Coordinates of C-alpha atoms and ligand atoms in Angstrom, one line a residue:
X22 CA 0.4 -91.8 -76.0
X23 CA 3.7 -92.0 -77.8
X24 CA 4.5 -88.1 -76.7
X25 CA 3.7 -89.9 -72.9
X26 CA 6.0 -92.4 -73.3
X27 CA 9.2 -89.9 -74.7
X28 CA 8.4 -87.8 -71.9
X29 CA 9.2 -90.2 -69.5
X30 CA 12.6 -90.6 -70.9
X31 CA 12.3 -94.1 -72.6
X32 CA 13.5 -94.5 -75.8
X33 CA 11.1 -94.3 -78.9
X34 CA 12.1 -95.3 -82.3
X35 CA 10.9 -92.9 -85.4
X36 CA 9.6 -95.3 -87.8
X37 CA 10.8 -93.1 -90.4
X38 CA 14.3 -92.7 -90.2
X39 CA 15.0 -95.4 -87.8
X40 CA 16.8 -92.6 -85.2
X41 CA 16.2 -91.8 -81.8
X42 CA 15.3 -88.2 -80.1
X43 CA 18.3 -87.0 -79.1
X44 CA 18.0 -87.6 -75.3
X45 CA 20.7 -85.7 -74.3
X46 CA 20.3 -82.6 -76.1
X47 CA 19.5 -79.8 -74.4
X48 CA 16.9 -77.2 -76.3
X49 CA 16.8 -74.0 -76.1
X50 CA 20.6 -73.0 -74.8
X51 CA 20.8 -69.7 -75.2
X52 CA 23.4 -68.6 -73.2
X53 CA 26.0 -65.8 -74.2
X54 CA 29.4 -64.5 -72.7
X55 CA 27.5 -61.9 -71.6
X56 CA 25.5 -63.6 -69.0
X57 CA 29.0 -65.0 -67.5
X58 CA 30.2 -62.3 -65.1
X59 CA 33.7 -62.2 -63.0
X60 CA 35.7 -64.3 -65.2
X61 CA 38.6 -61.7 -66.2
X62 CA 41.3 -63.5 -68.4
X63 CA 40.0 -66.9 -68.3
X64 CA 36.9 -65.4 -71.1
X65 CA 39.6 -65.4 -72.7
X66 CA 40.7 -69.1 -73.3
X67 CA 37.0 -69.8 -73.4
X68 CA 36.6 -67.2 -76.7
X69 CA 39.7 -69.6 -78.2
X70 CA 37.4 -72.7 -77.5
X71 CA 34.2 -70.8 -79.5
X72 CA 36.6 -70.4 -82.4
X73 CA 37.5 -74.0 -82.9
X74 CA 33.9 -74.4 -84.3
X75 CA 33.8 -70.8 -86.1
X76 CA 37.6 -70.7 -87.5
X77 CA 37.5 -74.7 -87.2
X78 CA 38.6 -74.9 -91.4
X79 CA 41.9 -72.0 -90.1
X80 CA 43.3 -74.4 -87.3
X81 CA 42.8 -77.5 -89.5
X82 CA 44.6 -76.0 -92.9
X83 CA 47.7 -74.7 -90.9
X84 CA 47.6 -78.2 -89.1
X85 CA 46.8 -77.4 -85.7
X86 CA 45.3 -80.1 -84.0
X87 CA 41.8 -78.8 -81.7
X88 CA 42.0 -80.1 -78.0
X89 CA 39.2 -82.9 -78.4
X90 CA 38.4 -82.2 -74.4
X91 CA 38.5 -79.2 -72.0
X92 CA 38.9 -79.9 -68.4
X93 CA 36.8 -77.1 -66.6
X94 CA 38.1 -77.4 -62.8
X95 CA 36.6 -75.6 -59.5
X96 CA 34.5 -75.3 -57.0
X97 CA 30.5 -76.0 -57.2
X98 CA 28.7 -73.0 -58.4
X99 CA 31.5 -71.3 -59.7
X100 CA 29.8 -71.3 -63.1
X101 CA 31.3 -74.3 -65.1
X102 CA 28.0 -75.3 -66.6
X103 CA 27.4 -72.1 -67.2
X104 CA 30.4 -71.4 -69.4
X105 CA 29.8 -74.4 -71.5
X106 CA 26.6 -73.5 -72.3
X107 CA 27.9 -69.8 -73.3
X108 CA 30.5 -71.9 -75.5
X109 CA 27.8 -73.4 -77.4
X110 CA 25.5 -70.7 -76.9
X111 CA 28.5 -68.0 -78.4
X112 CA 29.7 -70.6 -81.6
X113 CA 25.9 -71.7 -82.3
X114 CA 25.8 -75.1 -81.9
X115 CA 24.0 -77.8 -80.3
X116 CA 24.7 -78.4 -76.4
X117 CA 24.1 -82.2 -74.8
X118 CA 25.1 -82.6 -71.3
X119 CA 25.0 -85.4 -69.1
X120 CA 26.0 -86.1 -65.0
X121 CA 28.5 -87.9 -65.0
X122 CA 26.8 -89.9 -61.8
X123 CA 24.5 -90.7 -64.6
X124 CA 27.0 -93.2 -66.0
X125 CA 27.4 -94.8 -62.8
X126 CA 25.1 -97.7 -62.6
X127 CA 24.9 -100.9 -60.7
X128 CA 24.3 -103.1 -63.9
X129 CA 27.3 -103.8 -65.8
X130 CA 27.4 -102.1 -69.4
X131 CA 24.3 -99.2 -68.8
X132 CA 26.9 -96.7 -68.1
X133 CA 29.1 -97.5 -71.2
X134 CA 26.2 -97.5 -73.2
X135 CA 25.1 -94.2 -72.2
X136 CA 28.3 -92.9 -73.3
X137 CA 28.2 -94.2 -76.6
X138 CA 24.5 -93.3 -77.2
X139 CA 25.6 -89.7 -76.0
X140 CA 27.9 -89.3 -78.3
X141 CA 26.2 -91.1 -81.2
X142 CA 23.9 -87.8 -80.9
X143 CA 26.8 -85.3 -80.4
X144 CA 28.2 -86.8 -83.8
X145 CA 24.6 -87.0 -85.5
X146 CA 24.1 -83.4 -84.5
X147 CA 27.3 -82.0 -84.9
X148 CA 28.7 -79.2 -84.3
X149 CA 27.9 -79.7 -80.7
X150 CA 29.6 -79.6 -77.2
X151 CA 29.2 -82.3 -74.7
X152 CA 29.0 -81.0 -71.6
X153 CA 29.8 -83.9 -68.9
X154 CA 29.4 -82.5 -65.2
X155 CA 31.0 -84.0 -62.0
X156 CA 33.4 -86.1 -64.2
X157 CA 35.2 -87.3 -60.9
X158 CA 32.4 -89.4 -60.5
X159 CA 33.3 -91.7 -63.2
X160 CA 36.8 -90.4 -64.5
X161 CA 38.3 -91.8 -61.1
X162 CA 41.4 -93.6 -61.2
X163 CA 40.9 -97.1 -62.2
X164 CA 41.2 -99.3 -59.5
X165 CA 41.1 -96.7 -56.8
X166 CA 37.6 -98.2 -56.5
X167 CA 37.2 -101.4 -54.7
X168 CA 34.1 -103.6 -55.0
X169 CA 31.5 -104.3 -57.3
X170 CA 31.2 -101.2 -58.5
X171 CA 34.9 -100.7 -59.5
X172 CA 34.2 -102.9 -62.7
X173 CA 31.2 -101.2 -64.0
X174 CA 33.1 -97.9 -63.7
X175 CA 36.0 -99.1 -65.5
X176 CA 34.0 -100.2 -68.3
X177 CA 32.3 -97.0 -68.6
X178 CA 35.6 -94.9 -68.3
X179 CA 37.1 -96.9 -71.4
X180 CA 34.4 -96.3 -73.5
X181 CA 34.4 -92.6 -72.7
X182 CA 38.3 -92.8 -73.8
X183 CA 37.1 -94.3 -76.7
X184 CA 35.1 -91.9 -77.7
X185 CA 36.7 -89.5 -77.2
X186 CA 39.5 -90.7 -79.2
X187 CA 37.0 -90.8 -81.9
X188 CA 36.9 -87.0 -82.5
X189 CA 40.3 -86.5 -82.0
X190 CA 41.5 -83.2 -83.3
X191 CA 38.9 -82.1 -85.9
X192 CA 36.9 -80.0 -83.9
X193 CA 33.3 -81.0 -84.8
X194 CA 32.6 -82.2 -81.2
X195 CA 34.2 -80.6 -78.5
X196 CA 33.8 -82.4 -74.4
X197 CA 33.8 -79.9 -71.8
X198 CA 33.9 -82.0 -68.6
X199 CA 33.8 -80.6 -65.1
X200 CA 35.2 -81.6 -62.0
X201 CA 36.4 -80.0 -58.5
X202 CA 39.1 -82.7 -58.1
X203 CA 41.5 -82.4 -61.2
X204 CA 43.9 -84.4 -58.9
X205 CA 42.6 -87.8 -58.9
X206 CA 41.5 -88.0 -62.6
X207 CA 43.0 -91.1 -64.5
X208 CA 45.8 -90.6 -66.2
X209 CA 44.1 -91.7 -69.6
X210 CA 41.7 -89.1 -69.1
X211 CA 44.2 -85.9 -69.2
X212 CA 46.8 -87.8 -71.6
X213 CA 47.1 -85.2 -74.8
X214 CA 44.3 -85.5 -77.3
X215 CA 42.2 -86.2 -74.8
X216 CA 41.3 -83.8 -71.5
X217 CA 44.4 -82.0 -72.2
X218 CA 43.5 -78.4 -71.5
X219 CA 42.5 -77.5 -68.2
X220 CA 40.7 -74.2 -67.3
X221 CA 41.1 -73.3 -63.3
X222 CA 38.3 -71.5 -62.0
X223 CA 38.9 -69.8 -59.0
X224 CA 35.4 -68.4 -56.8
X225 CA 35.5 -64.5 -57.9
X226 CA 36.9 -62.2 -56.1
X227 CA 35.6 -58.6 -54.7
X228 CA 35.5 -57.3 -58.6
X229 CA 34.1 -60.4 -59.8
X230 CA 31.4 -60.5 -57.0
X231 CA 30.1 -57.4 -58.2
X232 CA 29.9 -57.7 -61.5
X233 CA 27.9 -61.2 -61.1
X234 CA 25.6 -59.3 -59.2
X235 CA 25.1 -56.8 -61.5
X236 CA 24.3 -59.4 -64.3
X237 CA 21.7 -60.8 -62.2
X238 CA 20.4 -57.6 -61.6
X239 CA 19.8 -57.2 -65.1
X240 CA 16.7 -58.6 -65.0
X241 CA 15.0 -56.9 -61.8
X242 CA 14.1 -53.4 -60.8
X243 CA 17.2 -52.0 -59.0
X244 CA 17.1 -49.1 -56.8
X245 CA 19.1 -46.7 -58.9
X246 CA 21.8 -46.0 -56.5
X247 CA 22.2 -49.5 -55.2
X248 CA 25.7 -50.2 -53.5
X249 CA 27.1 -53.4 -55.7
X250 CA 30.4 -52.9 -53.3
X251 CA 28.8 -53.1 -50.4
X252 CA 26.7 -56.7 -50.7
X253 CA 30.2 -57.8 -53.1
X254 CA 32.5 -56.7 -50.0
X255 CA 29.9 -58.5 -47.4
X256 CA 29.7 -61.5 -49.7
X257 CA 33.4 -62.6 -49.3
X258 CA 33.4 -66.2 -50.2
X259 CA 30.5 -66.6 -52.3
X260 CA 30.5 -68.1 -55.7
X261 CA 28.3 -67.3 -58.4
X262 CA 25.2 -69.9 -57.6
X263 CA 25.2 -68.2 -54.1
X264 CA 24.9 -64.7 -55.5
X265 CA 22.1 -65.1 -58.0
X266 CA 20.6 -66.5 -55.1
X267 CA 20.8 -63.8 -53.0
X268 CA 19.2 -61.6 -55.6
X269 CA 16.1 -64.0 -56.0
X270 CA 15.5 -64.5 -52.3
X271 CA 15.5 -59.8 -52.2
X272 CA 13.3 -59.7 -54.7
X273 CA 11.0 -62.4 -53.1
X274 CA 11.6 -60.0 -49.7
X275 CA 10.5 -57.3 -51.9
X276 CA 7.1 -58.4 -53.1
X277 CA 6.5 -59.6 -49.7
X278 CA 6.4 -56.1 -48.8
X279 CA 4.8 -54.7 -51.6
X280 CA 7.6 -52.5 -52.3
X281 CA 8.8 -52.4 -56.1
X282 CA 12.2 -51.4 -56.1
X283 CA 15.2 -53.5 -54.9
X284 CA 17.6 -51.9 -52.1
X285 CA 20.9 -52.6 -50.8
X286 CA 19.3 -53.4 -47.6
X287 CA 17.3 -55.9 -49.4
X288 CA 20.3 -57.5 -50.8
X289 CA 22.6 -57.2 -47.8
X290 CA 19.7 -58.9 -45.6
X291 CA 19.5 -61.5 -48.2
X292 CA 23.4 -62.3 -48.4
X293 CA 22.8 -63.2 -44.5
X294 CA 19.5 -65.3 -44.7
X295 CA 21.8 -66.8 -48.0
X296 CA 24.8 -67.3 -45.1
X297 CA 23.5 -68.2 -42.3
X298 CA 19.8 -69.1 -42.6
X299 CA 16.6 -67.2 -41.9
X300 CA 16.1 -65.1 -39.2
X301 CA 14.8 -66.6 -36.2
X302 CA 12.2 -64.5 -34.5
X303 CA 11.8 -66.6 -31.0
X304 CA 11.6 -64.3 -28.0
X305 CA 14.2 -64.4 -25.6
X306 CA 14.1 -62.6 -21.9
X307 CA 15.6 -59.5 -21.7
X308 CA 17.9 -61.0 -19.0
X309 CA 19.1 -63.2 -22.2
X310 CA 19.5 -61.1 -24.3
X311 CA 21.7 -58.8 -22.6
X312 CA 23.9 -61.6 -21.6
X313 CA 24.4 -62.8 -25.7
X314 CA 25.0 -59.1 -26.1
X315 CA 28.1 -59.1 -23.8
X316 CA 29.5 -61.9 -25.4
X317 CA 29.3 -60.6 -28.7
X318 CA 30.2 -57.0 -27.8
X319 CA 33.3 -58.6 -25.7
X320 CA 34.7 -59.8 -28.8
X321 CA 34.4 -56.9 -30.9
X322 CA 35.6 -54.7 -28.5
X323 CA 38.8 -57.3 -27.8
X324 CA 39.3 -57.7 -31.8
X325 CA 39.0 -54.2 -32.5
X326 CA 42.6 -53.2 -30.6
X327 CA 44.3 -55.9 -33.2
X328 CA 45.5 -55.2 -36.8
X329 CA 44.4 -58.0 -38.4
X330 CA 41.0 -58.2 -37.0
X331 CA 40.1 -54.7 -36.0
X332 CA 38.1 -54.8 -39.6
X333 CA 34.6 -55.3 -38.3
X334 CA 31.5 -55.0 -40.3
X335 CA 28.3 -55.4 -38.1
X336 CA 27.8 -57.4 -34.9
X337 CA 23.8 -58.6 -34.2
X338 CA 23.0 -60.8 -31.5
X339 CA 19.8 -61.8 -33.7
X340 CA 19.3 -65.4 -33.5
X341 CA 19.2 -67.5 -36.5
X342 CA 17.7 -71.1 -37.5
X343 CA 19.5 -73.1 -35.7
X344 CA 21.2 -72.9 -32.7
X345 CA 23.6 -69.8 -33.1
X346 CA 23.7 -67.1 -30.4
X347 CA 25.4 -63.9 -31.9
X348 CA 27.4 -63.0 -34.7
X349 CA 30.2 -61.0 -35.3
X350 CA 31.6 -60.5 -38.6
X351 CA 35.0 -59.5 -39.0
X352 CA 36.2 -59.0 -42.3
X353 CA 40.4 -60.6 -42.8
X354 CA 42.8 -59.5 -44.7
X355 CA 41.8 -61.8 -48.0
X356 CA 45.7 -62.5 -49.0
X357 CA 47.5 -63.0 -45.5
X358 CA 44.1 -65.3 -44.4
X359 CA 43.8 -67.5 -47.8
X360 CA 47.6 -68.0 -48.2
X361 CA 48.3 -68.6 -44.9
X362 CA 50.5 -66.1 -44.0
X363 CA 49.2 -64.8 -41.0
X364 CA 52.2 -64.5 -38.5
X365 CA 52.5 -65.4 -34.8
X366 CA 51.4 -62.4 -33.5
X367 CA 47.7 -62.3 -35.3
X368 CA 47.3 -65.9 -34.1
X369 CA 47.3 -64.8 -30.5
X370 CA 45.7 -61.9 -31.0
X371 CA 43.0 -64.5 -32.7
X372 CA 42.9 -66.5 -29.8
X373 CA 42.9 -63.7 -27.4
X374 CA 39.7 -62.5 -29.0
X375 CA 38.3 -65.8 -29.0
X376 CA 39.0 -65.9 -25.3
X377 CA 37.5 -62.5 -25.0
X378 CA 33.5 -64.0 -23.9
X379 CA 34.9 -65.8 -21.4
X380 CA 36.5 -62.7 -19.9
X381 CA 33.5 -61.0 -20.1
X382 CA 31.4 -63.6 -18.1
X383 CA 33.7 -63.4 -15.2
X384 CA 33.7 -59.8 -15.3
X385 CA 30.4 -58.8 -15.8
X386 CA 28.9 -61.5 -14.2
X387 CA 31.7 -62.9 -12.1
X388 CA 33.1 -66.0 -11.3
X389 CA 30.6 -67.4 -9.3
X390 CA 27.9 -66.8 -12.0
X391 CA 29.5 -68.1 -15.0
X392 CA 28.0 -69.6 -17.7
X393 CA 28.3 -71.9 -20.8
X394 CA 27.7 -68.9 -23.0
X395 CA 31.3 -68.9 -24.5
X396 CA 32.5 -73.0 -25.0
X397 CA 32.7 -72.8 -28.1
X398 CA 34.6 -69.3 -28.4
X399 CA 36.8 -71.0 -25.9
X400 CA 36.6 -74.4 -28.0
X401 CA 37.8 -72.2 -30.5
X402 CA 40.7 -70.6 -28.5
X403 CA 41.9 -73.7 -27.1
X404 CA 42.6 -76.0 -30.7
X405 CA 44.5 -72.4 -32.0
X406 CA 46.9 -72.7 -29.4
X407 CA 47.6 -76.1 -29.7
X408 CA 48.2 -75.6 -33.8
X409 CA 50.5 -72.9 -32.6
X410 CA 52.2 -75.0 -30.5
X411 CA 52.1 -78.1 -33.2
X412 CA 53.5 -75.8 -36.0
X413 CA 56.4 -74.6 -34.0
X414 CA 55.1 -71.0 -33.4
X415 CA 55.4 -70.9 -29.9
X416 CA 58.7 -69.7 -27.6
X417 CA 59.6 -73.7 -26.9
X418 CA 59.8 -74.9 -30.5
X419 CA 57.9 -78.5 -29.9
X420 CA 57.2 -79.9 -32.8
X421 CA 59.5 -78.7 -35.6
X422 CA 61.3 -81.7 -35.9
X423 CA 59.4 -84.3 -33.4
X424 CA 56.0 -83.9 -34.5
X425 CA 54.5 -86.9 -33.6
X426 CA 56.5 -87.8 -30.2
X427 CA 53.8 -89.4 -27.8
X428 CA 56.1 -88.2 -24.7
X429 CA 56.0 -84.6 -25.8
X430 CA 52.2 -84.3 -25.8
X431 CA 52.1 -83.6 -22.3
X432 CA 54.8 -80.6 -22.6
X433 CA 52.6 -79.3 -25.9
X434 CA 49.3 -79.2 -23.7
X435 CA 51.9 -76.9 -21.1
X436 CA 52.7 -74.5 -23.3
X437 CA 49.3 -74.6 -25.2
X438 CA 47.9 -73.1 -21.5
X439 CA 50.7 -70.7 -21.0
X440 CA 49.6 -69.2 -24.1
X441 CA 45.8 -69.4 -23.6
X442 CA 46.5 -67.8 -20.0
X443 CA 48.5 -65.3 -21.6
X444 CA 46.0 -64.6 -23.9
X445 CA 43.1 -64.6 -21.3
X446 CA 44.9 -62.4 -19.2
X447 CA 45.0 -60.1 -22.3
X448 CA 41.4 -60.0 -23.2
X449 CA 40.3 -59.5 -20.0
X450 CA 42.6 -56.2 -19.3
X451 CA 41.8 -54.9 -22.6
X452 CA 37.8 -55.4 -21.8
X453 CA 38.7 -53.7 -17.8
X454 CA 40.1 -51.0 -19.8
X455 CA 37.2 -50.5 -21.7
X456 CA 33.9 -51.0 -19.4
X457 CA 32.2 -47.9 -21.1
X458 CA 32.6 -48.6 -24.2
X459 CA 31.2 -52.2 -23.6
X460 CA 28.4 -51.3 -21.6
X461 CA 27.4 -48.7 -24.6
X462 CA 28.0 -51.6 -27.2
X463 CA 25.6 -53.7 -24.7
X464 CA 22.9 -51.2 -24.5
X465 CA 22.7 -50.3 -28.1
X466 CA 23.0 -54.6 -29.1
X467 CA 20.4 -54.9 -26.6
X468 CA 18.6 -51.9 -27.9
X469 CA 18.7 -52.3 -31.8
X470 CA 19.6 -56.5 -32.2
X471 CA 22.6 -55.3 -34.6
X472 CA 25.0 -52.7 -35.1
X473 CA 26.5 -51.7 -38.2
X474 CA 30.1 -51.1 -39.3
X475 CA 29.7 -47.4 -38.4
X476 CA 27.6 -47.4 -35.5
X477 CA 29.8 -49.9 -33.8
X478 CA 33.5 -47.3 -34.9
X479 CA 31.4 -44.0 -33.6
X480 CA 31.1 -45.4 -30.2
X481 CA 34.7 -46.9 -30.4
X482 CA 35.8 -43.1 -31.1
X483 CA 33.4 -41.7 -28.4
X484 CA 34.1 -44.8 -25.1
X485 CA 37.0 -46.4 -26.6
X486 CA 40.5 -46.6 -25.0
X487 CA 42.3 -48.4 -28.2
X488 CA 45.6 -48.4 -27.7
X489 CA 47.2 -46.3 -31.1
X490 CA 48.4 -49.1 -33.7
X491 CA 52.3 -49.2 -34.6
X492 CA 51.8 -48.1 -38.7
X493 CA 52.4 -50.5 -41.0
X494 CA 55.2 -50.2 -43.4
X495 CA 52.1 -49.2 -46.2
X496 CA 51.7 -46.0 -43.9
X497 CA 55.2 -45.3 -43.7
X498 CA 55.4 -45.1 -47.4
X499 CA 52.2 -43.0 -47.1
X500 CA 53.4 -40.6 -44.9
X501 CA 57.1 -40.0 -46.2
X502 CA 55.3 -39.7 -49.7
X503 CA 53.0 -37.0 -48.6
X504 CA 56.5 -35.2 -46.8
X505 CA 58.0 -34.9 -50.1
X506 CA 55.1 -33.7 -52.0
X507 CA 54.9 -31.2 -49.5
X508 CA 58.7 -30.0 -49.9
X509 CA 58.5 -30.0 -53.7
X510 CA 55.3 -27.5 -53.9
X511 CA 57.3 -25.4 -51.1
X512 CA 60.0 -25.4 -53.4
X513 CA 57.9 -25.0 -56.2
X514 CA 56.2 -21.5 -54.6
X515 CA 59.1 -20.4 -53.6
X516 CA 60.8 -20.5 -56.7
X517 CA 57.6 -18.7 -58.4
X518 CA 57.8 -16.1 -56.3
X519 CA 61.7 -15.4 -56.9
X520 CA 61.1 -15.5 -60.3
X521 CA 58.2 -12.7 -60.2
Ligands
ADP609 P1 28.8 -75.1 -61.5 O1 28.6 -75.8 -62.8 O2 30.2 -74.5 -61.4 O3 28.5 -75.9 -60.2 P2 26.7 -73.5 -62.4 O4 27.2 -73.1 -63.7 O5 25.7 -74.6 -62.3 O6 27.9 -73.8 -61.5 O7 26.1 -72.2 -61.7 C1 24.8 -72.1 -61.2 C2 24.2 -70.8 -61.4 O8 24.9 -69.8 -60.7 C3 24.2 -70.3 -62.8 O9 23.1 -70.8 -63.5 C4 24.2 -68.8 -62.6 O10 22.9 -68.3 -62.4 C5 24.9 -68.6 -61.4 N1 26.4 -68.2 -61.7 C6 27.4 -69.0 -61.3 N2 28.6 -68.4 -61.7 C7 28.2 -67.3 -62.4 C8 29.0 -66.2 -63.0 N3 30.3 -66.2 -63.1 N4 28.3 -65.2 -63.6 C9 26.9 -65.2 -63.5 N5 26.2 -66.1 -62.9 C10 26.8 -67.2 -62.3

């Protein structure tokens, strides 16, 4: 009876001591910095934070005050929970945690007591990290919440300020809190001795992907010449939660099939069902399928003549859950795309490839038989060029200084449809130029449902009339490089030969 009732999380009083079951203590933590992959430097501010609680009696003697609260700051799944349990996990101590939507109740007073019973345990078991996820949730400013809710909050938010005063500086409990919006934190909350250290963590990059892989690989029976770079490279934009993930759902695909190893296939189909749902196996009429085919091929073929998008990795016209036709994945240059410095000229050649299905309806099919088949390509295509207008890209400069002129919008919608007739004009000579090479990207779409990086390059090499790139200044250096290495080993056998 009484194991009943502490199972269903209400409070039971030992007789003996007069102390509750910790509630909020998590058993069992047994996380290390091991099982953390794709972190790079920032392991190493979290090794500082295990040390506190091992060297704890070093920083106190010389007088250095221990950060009572550690701001842990990114996206969701990036591994901040994670990371606090490997804190714990790596000094040995005790690991409570708590949402902080938890705190947030309707009835005045329940949140602020759930803060001070949480940390009544923290102190009762010390050493121990409190881990406090989503701390946005209640660490808003104050007052930025209207309503009835706004006072309950408030309450709740002082006594975690309170509390966390309490341990100010000596190390015993340390508060790791998470949030994805360090910005609109209350100032109390990040004042010093408080949240005052704050640990960014970015979603991994290409290195990081892999390794995170390869931790979660650990575990399962790997193919022993699995290609980590391959699923990492076709995983751009993942995080961490969405990577174990796609190794659970491949080895689920696995013992579906009986099979007992894992593959890269098995991971690279995983990272799409992970992407972009399962596969949809309805049956469409051949008619149909050809004509998804030409839209996807037509903007391959288009993006492949541009430097910035020419990187393509597979195109499939397989449907997937949902409503999605086709799919063709081009892989951007990481830095110019996520810093935003992609110039004028990739833009159009973005919209012209985004214009590119259209093109192909009217050629293929002609004008008379087009069909909906590319609106939202040309959806696409037509909110570009306005933002190229809007951001002052175009030849006629609207926007710069007038942004938000009412009598200009008339002139912006002009030039927006010079540019997407420019760009149409484009796409469609570069697919007339190209009609072989589409029709064998058709037939093989048609044929196999997807093509891969290489199958799509040999038949651009084979049908393909790609206009020859200007080089970049990268393959200038290259080449003027590879000159001078050549003249120095001239020089070099000439000069053993005089001398023999
Ligand atoms: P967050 O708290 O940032 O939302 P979690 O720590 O809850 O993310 O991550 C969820 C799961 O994703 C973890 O349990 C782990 O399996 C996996 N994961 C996330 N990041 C990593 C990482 N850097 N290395 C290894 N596994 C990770």
């Amino acid at each position: 009876m009484a194991k009943q009732f502490m199972k269903s999380g209400a409070r039971v009083r030992r007789a003996s001591s007069n102390r509750r079951m910790p509630e909020y203590l998590e058993r069992g933590v047994d996380v290390k910095f091991t099982d953390v992959a794709g972190l790079g430097k920032i392991r190493l501010e979290l090794e500082e934070i295990v040390k506190f609680f091992t060297h704890g009696e070093m920083y106190r003697r010389r007088g250095v005050k221990i950060p009572g609260g550690i701001l842990l700051c990114g996206p969701p799944g990036v591994g901040k929970t994670l990371l606090a349990k490997a804190v714990a996990g790596e000094a040995g101590v005790n690991f409570f945690s708590i949402s902080a939507s938890q705190f947030v109740e309707i009835y005045v007073g329940v949140g602020a007591s759930r803060v001070r019973a949480l940390y009544q345990e923290a102190r009762d078991n010390a050493p121990s990290v409190v881990f406090i996820d989503e701390l946005d949730a209640v660490g808003r400013e104050r007052g930025l919440i209207k309503g009835s809710g706004g006072q309950e909050r408030d309450a709740t938010l002082n006594q975690l300020l309170v509390s966390l005063d309490g341990f100010e500086g000596r190390g015993e409990v340390i508060t790791i809190a998470s949030t994805n919006r360090p910005d609109i934190l209350d100032p109390a909350l990040v004042r010093p001795g408080r949240f005052d250290r704050k640990i960014f963590i970015p979603k991994p990059g290409l290195i990081g992907r892999m390794e995170i892989l390869q931790v979660h690989a650990r575990k399962k029976p790997m193919a022993e010449d699995l290609d980590y770079m391959a699923v990492a490279s076709m995983t751009d934009g993942m995080v961490g939660a969405e990577l174990a993930n796609i190794v659970e759902i491949a080895a689920i695909n696995m013992m579906r099939d009986g099979r007992t190893e894992l593959t890269t296939d098995d991971l690279l189909q995983a990272a799409q069902i992970e992407e972009r749902g399962m596969l949809d196996r309805k049956d469409r009429s051949s008619e149909t399928w050809r004509q998804v085919a030409i839209n996807e091929a037509a903007m391959a073929v288009v993006a492949v003549n541009f430097p910035d998008l020419k990187n393509i990795e597979f195109l499939t016209i397989n449907p997937r859950a949902g409503r999605e036709l086709g799919y063709v994945r081009v892989k951007m240059d990481h830095i110019k795309f996520k810093e935003g410095m992609l110039s004028r000229q990739s833009l159009l050649d973005h919209i012209t490839v985004q214009l590119a299905p259209r093109a192909a309806d009217e050629l293929w099919y002609g004008e008379d038989q087009l069909s909906t088949i590319w609106a939202e390509t040309s959806d696409n295509a037509r909110s570009a060029a306005r933002s190229l207008v809007l951001g002052g890209l175009s030849a006629k400069h609207h926007g710069l200084n007038n942004f938000w002129m009412a009598d200009r919008i008339n002139d912006i919608d002009v030039e927006a449809l010079r540019i997407l007739n420019m760009c149409y004009d484009r796409a469609k000579e570069i697919l007339q130029k190209n009609r072989t090479l589409m029709d064998e990207v058709v037939e093989k779409l048609v044929q196999k449902k997807s093509l891969s990086k290489q199958e799509f390059f040999t038949l651009v090499e084979l049908y393909g009339s790609i206009k020859p790139m200007p080089p970049s200044i990268l393959e200038l250096r290259k080449i003027k490089r590879l000159q001078l290495q050549e003249a120095v080993t001239k020089l070099d056998m000439t000069t053993a030969r005089n001398s023999s």
